[in-house]
GROMACS .gro file of N, CA and C in nm:
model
  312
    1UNK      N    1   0.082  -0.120   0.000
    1UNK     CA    2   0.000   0.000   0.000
    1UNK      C    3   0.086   0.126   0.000
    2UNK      N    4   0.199   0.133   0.066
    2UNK     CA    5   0.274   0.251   0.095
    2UNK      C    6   0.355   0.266  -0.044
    3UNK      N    7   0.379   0.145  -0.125
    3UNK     CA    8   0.429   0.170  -0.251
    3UNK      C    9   0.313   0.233  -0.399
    4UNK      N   10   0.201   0.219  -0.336
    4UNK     CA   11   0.113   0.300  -0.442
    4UNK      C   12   0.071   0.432  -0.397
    5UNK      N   13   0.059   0.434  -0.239
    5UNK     CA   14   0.078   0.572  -0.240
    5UNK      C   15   0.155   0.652  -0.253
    6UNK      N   16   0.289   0.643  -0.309
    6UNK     CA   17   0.394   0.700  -0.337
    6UNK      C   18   0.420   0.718  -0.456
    7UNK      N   19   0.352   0.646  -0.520
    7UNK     CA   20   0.291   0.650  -0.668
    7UNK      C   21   0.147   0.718  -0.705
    8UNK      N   22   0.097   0.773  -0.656
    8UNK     CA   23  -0.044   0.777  -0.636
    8UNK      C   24  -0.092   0.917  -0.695
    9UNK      N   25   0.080   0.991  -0.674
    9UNK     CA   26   0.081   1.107  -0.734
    9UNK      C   27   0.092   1.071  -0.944
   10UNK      N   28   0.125   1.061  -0.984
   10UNK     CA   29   0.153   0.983  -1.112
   10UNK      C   30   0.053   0.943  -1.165
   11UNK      N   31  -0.024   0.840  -1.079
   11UNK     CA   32  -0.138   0.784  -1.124
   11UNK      C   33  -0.255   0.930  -1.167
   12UNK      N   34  -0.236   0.989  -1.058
   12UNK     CA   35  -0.334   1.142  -1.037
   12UNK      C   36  -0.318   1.197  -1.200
   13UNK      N   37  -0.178   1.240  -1.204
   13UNK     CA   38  -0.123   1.271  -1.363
   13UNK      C   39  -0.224   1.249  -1.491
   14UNK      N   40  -0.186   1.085  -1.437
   14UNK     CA   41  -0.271   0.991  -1.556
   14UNK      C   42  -0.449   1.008  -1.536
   15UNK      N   43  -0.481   1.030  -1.465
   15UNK     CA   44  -0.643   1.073  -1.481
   15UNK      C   45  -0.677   0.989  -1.376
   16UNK      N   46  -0.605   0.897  -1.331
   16UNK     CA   47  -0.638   0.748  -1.258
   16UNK      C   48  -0.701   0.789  -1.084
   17UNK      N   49  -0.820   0.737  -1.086
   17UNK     CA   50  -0.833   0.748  -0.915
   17UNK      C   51  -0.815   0.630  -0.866
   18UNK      N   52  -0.751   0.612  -0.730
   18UNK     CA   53  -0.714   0.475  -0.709
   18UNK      C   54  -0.798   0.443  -0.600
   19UNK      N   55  -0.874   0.292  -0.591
   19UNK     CA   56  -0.901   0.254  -0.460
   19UNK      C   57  -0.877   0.164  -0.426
   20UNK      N   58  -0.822   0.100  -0.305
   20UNK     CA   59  -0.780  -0.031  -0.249
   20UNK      C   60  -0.894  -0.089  -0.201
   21UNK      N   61  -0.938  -0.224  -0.256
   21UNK     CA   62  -1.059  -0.346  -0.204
   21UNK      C   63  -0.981  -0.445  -0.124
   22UNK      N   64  -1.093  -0.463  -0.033
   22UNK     CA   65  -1.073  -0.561   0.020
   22UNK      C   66  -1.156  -0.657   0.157
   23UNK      N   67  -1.138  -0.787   0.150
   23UNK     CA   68  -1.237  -0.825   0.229
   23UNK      C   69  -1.272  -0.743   0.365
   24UNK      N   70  -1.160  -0.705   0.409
   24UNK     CA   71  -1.157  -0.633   0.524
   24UNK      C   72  -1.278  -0.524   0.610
   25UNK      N   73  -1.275  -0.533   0.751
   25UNK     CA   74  -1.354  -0.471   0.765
   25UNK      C   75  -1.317  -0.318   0.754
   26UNK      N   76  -1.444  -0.220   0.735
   26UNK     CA   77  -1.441  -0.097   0.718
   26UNK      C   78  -1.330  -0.020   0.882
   27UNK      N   79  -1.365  -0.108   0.967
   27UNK     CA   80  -1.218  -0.075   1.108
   27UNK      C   81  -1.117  -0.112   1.076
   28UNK      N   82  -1.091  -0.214   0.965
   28UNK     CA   83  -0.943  -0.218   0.993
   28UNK      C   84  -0.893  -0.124   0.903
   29UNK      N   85  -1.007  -0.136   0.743
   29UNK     CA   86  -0.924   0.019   0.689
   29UNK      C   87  -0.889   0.122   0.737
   30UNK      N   88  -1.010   0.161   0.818
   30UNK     CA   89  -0.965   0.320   0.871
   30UNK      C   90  -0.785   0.269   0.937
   31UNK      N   91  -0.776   0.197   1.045
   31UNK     CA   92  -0.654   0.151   1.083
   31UNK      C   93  -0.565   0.173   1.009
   32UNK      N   94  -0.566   0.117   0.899
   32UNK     CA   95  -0.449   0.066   0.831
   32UNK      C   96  -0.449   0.237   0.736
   33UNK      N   97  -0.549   0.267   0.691
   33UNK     CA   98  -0.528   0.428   0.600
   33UNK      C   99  -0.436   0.501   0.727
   34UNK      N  100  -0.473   0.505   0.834
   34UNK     CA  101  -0.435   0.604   0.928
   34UNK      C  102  -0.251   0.586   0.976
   35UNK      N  103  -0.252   0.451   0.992
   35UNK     CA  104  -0.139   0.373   1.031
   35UNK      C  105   0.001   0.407   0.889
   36UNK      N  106  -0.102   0.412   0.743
   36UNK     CA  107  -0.008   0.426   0.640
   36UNK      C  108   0.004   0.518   0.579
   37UNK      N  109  -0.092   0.652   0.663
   37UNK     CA  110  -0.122   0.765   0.562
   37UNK      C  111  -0.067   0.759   0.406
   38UNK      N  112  -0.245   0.641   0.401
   38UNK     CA  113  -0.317   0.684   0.248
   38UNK      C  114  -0.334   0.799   0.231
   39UNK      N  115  -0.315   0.783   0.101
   39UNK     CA  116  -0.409   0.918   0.042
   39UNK      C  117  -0.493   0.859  -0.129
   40UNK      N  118  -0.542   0.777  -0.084
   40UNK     CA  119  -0.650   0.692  -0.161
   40UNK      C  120  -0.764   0.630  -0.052
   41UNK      N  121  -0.868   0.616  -0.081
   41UNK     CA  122  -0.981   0.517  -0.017
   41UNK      C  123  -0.979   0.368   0.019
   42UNK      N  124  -0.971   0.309   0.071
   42UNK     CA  125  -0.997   0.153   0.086
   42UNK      C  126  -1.167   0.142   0.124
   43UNK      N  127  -1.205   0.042   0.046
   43UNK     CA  128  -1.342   0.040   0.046
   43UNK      C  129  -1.342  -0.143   0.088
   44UNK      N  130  -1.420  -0.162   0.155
   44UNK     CA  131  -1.412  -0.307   0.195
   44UNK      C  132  -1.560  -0.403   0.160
   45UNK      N  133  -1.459  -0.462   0.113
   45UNK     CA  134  -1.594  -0.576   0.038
   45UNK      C  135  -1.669  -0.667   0.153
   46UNK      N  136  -1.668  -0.594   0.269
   46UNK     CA  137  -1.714  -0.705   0.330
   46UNK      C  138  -1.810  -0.899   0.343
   47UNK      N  139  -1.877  -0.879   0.194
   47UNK     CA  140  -1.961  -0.988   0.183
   47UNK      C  141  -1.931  -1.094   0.035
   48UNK      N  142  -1.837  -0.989   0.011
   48UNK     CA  143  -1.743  -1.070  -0.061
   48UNK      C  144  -1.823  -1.032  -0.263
   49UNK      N  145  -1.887  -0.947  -0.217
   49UNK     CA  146  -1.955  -0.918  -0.393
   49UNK      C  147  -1.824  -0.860  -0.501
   50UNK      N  148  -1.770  -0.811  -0.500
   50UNK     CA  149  -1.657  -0.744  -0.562
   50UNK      C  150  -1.519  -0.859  -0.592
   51UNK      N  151  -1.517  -0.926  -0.506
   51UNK     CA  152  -1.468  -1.052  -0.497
   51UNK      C  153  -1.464  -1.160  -0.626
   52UNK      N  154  -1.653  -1.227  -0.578
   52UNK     CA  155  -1.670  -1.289  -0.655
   52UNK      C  156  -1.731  -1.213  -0.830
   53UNK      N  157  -1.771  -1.059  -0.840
   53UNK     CA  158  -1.784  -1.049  -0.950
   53UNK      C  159  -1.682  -0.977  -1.065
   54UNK      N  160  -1.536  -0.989  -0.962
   54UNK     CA  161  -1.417  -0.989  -1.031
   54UNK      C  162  -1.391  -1.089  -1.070
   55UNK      N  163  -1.412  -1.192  -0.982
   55UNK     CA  164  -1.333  -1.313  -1.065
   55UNK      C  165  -1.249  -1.372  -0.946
   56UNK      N  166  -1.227  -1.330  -0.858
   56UNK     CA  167  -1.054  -1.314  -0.769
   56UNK      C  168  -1.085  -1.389  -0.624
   57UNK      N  169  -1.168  -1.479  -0.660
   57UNK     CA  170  -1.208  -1.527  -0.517
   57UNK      C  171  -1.131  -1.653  -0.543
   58UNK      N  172  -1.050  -1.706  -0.403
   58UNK     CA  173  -0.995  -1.811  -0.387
   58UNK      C  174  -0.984  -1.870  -0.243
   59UNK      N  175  -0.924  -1.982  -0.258
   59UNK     CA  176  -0.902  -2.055  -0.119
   59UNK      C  177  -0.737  -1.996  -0.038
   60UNK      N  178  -0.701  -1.950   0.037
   60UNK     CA  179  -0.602  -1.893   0.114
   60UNK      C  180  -0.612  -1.922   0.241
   61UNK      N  181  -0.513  -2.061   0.318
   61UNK     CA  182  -0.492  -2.075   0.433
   61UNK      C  183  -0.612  -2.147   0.508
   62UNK      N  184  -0.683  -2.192   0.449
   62UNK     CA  185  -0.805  -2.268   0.482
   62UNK      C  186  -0.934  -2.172   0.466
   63UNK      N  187  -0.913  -2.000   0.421
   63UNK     CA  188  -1.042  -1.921   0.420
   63UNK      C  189  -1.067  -1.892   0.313
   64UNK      N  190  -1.196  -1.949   0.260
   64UNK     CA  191  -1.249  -1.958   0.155
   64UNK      C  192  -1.320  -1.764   0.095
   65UNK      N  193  -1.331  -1.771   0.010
   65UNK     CA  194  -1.327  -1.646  -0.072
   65UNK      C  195  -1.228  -1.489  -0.040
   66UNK      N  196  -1.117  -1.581  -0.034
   66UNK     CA  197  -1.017  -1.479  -0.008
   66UNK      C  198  -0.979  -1.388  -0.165
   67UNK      N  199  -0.969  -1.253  -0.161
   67UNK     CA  200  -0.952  -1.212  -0.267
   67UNK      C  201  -0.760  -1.201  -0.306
   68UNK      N  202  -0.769  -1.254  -0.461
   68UNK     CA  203  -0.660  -1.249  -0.479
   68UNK      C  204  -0.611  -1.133  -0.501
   69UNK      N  205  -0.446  -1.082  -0.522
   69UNK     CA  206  -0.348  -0.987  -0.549
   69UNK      C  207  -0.448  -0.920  -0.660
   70UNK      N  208  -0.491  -0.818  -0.665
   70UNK     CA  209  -0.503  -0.830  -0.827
   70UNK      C  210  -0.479  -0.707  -0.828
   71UNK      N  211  -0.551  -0.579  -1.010
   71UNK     CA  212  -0.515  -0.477  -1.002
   71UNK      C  213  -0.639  -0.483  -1.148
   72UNK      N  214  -0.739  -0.385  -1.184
   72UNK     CA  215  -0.825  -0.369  -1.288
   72UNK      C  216  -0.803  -0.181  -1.250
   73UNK      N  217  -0.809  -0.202  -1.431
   73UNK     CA  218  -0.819  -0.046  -1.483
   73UNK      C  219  -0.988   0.004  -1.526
   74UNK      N  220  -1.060   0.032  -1.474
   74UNK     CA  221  -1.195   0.073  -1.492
   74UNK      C  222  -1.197   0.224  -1.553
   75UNK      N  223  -1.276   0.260  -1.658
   75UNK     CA  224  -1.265   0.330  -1.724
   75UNK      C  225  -1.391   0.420  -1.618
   76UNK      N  226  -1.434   0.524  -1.741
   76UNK     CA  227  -1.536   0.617  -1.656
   76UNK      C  228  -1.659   0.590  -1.645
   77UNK      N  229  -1.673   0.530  -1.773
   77UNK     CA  230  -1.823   0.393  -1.784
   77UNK      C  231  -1.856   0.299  -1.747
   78UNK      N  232  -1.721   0.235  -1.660
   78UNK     CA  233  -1.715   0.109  -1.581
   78UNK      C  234  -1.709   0.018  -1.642
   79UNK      N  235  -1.648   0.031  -1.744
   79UNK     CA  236  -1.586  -0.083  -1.818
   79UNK      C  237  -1.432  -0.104  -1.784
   80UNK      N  238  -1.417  -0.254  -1.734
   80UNK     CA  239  -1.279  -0.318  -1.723
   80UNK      C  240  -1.201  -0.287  -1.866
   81UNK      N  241  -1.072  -0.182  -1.864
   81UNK     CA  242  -0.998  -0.225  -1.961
   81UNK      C  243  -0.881  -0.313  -1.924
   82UNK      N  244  -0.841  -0.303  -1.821
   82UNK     CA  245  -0.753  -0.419  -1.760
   82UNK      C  246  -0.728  -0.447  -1.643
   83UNK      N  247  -0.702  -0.606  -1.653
   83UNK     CA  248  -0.674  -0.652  -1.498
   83UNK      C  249  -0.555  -0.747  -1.499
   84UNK      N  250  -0.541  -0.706  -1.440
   84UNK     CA  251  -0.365  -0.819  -1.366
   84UNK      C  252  -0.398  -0.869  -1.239
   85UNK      N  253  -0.300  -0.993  -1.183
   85UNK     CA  254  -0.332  -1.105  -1.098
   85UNK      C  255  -0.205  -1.118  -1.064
   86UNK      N  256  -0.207  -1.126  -0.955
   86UNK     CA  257  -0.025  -1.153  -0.877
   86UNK      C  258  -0.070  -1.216  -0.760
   87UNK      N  259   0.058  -1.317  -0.762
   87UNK     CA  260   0.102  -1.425  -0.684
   87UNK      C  261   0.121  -1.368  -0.572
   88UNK      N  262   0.065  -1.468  -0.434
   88UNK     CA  263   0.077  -1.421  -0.306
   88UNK      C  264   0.263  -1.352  -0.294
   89UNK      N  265   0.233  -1.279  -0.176
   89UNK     CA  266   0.363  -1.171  -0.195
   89UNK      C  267   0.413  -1.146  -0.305
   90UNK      N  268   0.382  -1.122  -0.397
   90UNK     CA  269   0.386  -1.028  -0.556
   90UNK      C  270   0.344  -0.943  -0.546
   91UNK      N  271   0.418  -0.792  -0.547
   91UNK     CA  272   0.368  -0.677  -0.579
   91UNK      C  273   0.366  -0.628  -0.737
   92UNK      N  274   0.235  -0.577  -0.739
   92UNK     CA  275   0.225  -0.516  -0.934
   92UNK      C  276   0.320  -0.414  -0.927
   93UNK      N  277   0.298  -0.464  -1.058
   93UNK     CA  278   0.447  -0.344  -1.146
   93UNK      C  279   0.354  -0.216  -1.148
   94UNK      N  280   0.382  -0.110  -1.034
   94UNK     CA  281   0.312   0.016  -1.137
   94UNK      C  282   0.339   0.089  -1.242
   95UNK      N  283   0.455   0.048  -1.321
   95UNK     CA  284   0.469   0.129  -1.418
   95UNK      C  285   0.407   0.030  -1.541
   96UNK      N  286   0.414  -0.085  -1.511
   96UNK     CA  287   0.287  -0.144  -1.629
   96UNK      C  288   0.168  -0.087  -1.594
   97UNK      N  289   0.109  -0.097  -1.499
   97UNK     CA  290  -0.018  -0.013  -1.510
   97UNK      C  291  -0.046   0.086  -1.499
   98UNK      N  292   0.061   0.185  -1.492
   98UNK     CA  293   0.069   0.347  -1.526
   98UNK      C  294   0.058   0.385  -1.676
   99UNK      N  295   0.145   0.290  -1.760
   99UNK     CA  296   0.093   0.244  -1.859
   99UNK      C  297   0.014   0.243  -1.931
  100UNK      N  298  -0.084   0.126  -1.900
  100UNK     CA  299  -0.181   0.111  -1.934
  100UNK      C  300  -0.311   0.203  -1.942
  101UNK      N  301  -0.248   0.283  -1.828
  101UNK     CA  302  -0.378   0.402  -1.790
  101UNK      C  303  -0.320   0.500  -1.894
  102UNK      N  304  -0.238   0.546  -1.920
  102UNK     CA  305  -0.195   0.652  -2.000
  102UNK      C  306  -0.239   0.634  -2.137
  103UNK      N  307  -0.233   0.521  -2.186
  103UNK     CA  308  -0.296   0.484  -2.325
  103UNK      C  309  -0.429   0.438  -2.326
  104UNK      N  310  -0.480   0.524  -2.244
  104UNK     CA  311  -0.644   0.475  -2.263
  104UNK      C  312  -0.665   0.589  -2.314
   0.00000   0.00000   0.00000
């Protein structure tokens, strides 16, 4: 997280608003935004919809619909133009998907 907000400026550049998902509850974001001064949103999927209608739901450590690494470029219409998937402890490349946002 502390490596995209450090990037986050760049992304801004590119038109890009960023938000971090995740199963998590809406307490631990605040926690963790406060703990890492974000300067992006974490929005928490608590019930797991975003999850399963990404695609990114898996088994992790015995807990079932864990969301994977991932990263989707959503346009302004909400259309997916891209998504990437990374391996537990894999961090995305942001300059591939700085990228990607720039040539949209």
């Amino acid at each position: 997280m502390e490596l995209l907000r450090d990037r986050s400026t760049d992304f801004a550049d590119a038109g890009v608003r960023i938000f971090g998902v995740s199963r998590d509850s809406p307490w631990t974001h605040i926690a963790w935004a406060q703990a890492l001064d974000l300067n992006f949103p974490l929005l928490s999927d608590w019930n797991g919809d975003a999850v399963h209608a990404f695609g990114v739901a898996h088994e992790f450590r015995g807990f079932a619909d864990v969301a994977e690494r991932s990263a989707f470029l959503v346009d302004e219409d909400g259309t997916v133009r891209g998504a990437w998937r990374y391996g537990t402890g894999e961090l995305p490349n942001f300059d591939v998907l700085l990228a990607a946002a720039r040539a949209m």
